[in-house]
XYZ file of C-alpha atoms in Angstrom:
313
model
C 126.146 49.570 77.639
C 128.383 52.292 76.081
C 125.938 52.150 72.889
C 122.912 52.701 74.878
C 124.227 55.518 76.498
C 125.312 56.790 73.428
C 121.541 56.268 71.893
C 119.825 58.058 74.889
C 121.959 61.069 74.271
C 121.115 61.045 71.391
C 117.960 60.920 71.960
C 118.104 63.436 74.390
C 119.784 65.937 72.032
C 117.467 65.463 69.469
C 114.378 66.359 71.845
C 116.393 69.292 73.156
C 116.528 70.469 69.383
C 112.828 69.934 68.534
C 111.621 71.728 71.822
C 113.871 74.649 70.117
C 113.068 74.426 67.077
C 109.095 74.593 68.204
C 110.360 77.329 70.645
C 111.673 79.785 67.527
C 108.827 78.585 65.452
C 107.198 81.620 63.345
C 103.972 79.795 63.942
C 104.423 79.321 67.768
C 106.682 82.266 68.564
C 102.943 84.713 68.403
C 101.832 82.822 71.208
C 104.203 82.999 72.902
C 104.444 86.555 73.253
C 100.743 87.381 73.916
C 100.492 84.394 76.560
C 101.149 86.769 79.351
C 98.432 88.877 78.744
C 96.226 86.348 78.264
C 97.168 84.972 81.459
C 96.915 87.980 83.321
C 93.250 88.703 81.581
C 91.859 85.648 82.416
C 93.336 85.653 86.167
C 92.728 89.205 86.752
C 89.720 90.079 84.424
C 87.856 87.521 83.309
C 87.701 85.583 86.526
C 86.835 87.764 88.936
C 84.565 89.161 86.720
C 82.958 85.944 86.119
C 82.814 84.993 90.156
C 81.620 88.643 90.783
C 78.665 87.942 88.157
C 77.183 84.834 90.285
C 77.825 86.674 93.557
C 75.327 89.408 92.187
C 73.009 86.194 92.604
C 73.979 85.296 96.016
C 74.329 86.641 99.560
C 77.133 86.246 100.824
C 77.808 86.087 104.673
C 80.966 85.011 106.581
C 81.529 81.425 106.082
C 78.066 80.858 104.075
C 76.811 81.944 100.763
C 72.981 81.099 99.645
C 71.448 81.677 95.940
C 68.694 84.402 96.155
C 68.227 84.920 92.426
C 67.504 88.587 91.158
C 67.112 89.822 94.625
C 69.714 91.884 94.626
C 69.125 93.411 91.331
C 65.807 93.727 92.663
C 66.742 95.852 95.350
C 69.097 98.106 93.620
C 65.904 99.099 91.021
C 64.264 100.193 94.414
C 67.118 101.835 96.253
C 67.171 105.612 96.121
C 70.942 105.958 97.649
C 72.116 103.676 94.471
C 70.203 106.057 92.258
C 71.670 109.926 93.576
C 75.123 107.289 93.756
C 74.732 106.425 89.632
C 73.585 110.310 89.020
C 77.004 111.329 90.719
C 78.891 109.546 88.993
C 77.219 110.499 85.285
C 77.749 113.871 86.229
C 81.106 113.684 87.379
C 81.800 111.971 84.186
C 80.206 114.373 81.680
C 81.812 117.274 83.401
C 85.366 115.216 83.015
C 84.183 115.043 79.431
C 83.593 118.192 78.311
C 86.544 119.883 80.188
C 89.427 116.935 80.153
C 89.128 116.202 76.570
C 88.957 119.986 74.330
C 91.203 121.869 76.957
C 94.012 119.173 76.926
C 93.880 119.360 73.325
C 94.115 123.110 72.661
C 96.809 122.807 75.351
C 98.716 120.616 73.333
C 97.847 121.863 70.326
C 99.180 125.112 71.547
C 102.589 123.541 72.893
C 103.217 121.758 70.222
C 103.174 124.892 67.854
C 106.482 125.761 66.671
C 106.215 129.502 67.891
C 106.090 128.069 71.473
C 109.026 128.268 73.280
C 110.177 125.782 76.570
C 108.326 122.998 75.401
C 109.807 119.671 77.559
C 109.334 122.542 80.425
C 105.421 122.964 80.085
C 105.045 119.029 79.700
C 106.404 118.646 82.767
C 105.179 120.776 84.677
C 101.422 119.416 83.284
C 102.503 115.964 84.210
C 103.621 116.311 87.735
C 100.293 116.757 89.112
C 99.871 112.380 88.144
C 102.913 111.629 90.174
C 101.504 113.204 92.956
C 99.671 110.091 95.524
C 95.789 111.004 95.167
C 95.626 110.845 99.232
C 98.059 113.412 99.688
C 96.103 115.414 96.539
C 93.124 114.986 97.802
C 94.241 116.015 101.320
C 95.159 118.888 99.857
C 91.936 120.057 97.888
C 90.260 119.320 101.051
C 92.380 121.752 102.725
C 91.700 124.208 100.047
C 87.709 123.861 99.562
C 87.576 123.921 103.720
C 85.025 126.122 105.141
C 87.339 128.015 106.888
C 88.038 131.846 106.105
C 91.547 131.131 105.548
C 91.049 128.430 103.373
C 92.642 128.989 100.074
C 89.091 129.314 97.796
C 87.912 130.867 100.611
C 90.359 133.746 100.746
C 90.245 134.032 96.906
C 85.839 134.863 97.274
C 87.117 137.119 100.198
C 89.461 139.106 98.003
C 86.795 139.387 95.664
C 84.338 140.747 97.891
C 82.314 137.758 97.717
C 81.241 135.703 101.250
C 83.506 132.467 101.963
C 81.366 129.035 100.582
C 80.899 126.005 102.889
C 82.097 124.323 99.582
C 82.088 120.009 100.614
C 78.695 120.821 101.858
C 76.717 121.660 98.506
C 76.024 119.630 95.926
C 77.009 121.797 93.065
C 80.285 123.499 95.148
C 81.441 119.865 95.572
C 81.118 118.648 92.342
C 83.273 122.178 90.784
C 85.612 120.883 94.045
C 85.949 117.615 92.274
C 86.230 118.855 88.585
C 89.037 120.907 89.679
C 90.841 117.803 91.413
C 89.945 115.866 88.345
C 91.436 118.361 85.547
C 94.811 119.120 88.143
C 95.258 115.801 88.014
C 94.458 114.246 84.671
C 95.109 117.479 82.261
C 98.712 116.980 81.670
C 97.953 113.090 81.065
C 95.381 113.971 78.080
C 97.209 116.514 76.942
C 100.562 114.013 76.489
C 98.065 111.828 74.682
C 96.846 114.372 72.373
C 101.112 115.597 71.883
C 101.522 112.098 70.720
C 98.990 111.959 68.213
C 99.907 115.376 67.023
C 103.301 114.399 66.121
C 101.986 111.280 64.046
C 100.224 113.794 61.365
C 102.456 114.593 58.726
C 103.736 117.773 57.995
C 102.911 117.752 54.185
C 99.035 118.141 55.146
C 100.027 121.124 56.956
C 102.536 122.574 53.954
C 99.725 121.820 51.569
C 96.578 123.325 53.348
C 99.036 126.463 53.859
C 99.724 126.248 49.574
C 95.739 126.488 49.519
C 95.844 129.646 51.389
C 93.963 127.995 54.677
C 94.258 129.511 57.772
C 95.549 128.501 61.205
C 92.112 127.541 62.449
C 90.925 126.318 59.170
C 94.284 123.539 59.415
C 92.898 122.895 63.341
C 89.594 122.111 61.756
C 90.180 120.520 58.274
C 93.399 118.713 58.965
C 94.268 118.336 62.527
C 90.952 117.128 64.326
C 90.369 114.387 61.631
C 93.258 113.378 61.637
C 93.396 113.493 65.868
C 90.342 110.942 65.768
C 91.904 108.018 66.989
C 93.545 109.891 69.899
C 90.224 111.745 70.539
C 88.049 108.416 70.344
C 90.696 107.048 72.962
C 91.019 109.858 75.585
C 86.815 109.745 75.665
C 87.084 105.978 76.227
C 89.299 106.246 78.978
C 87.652 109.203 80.384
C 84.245 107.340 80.389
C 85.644 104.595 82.235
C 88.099 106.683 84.839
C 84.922 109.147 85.180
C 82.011 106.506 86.142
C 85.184 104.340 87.917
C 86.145 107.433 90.158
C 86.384 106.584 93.929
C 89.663 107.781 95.598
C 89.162 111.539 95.019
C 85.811 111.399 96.393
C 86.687 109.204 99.376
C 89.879 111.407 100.399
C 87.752 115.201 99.885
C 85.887 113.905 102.572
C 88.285 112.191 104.595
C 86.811 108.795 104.363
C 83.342 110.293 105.808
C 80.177 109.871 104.421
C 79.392 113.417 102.659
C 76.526 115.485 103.476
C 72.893 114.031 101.793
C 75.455 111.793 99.801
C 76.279 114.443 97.155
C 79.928 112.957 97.192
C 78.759 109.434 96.701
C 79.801 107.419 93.511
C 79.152 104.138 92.305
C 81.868 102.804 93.335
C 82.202 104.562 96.500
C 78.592 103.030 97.171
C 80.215 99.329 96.145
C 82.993 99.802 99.134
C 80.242 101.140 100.969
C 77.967 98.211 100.956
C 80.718 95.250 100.004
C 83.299 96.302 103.010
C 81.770 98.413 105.470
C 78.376 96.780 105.611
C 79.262 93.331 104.995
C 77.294 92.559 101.743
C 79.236 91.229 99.229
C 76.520 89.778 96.907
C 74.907 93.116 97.108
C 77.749 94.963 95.977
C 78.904 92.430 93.410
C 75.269 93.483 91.636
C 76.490 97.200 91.998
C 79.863 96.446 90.136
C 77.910 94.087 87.354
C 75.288 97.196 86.778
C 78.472 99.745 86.705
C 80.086 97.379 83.943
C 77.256 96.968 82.202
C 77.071 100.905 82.346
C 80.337 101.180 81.055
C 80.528 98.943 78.713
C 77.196 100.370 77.298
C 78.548 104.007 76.832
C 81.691 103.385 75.616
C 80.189 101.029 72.636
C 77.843 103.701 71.704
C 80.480 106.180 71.099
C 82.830 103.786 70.004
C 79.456 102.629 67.202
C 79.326 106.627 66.980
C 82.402 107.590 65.672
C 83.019 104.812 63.099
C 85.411 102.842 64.833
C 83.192 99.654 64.207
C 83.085 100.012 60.619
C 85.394 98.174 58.318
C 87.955 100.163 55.732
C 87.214 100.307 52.262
């Protein structure tokens, strides 16, 4: 009996040692590591995108769901709310573009000079606004672009002679309202981004383009944008997405209301509109399929654009 117990332990031991040894495996030990992302994008990617993509075919109702093919698609080519929805968003996104990506850059550009003094002070302050909750910013902003007299844009047209705006009630005043919550917001975010990738150009490209006699803005153009590419290409990703994805700020300018002739509406806004308020789930799972198609769309043109495709030499 003793030699049997004595075998099993052994036994035991010996698959104790292989499970470690398979464990601390160079071959297995990758896996290992990248298995929780994995996880996490199949469970919270690639499934729900997957179950949203059939619901675009479906309508959904409590307790019952029923295939109606492209009907819903069919719909959205028809509606005209979806449409000014999509345009909002497209503009919102290209205005996000061409302020959130150049001014963030020059900013850190700037900062990152070494005649600039209280650096770690300026990033700070530039970052704070992204710690801030969105409801309580866009409380805030709402405050300030109120029609009011005493509202705070309001009293700056006043001092300048100029008559106060009903600002959340025009479609061009609304959208500079929500540029201006977009770059207080996301301006010190883009700017830390472009800081990083500033500080991973070496200084001999500098020392040398200053042996060649170039100036300060020929070493911004000639040395420090090419070399900023990555950075740049990954700031306009992001931006496309967060731009075209942007609900929250639009939702909390106008306190959860619908805005006047929709000139507040995004696409996303319009999915919570449809998929929680109104009940109609397939519907809205056919907006969120035509916004990721969107998406996707954009970014791989630029992405095609700018080279990042292409293979090294």
């Amino acid at each position: 009996m003793s030699g049997r117990k004595t075998v099993q332990v052994q036994q035991q031991e010996e698959k104790k040692f292989n499970f470690r040894k398979l464990l601390y495996s160079q071959k297995i030990a990758p896996y290992v590591f990248i298995l929780p992302f994995v996880l996490t994008f199949l469970i919270f990617w690639l499934f729900p995108l997957a179950k949203a993509g059939v619901m675009s075919f479906q309508e959904v109702l409590p307790g019952q769901t029923s295939f109606v093919g492209i009907k819903n698609y069919s719909k959205l080519a028809g509606d005209n709310i979806f449409k000014i929805a999509l345009w909002n968003s497209l503009k919102y996104m290209i205005g996000t573009l061409i302020l959130l990506i150049p001014i963030p850059m020059l900013l850190a550009y700037m900062i990152n000079s070494k005649l600039m003094s209280a650096k770690e002070m300026f990033k700070s302050v530039f970052f704070v606004p992204i710690l801030t909750s969105i409801v309580v910013a866009g409380t805030i902003f709402r405050l300030m672009f109120g029609e009011m007299d005493a509202a705070f844009m309001n009293s700056i047209m006043n001092a300048l002679g100029l008559e106060p705006v009903k600002w959340l009630k025009n479609s061009f005043t609304a959208y500079v309202a929500l540029l201006f919550l977009a770059c207080w917001r996301w301006m010190g975010v883009n700017m830390l981004y472009f800081i990083s990738g500033l500080n991973g150009i070496p200084t001999e490209l500098y020392e040398s383009a200053s042996i060649d006699g170039a100036s300060s803005f020929k070493k911004f153009i000639y040395v420090t944008l090419p070399m900023l590419k990555p950075t740049i290409t990954y700031v306009l990703t992001i931006s496309i997405y967060g731009g075209l994805a942007m609900f929250t700020e639009s939702y909390m300018l106008w306190a959860g209301k619908d805005s006047p002739q929709n000139i507040g509406l995004t696409i996303v806004g319009y999915l919570y509109r449809q998929g929680i308020q109104k009940n109609e789930m397939g519907y809205a799972a056919a907006v969120g399929v035509i916004l990721l198609a969107i998406t996707m769309i954009i970014n791989i043109a630029q992405l095609t654009f700018s080279g990042m495709f292409k293979k090294e030499d």
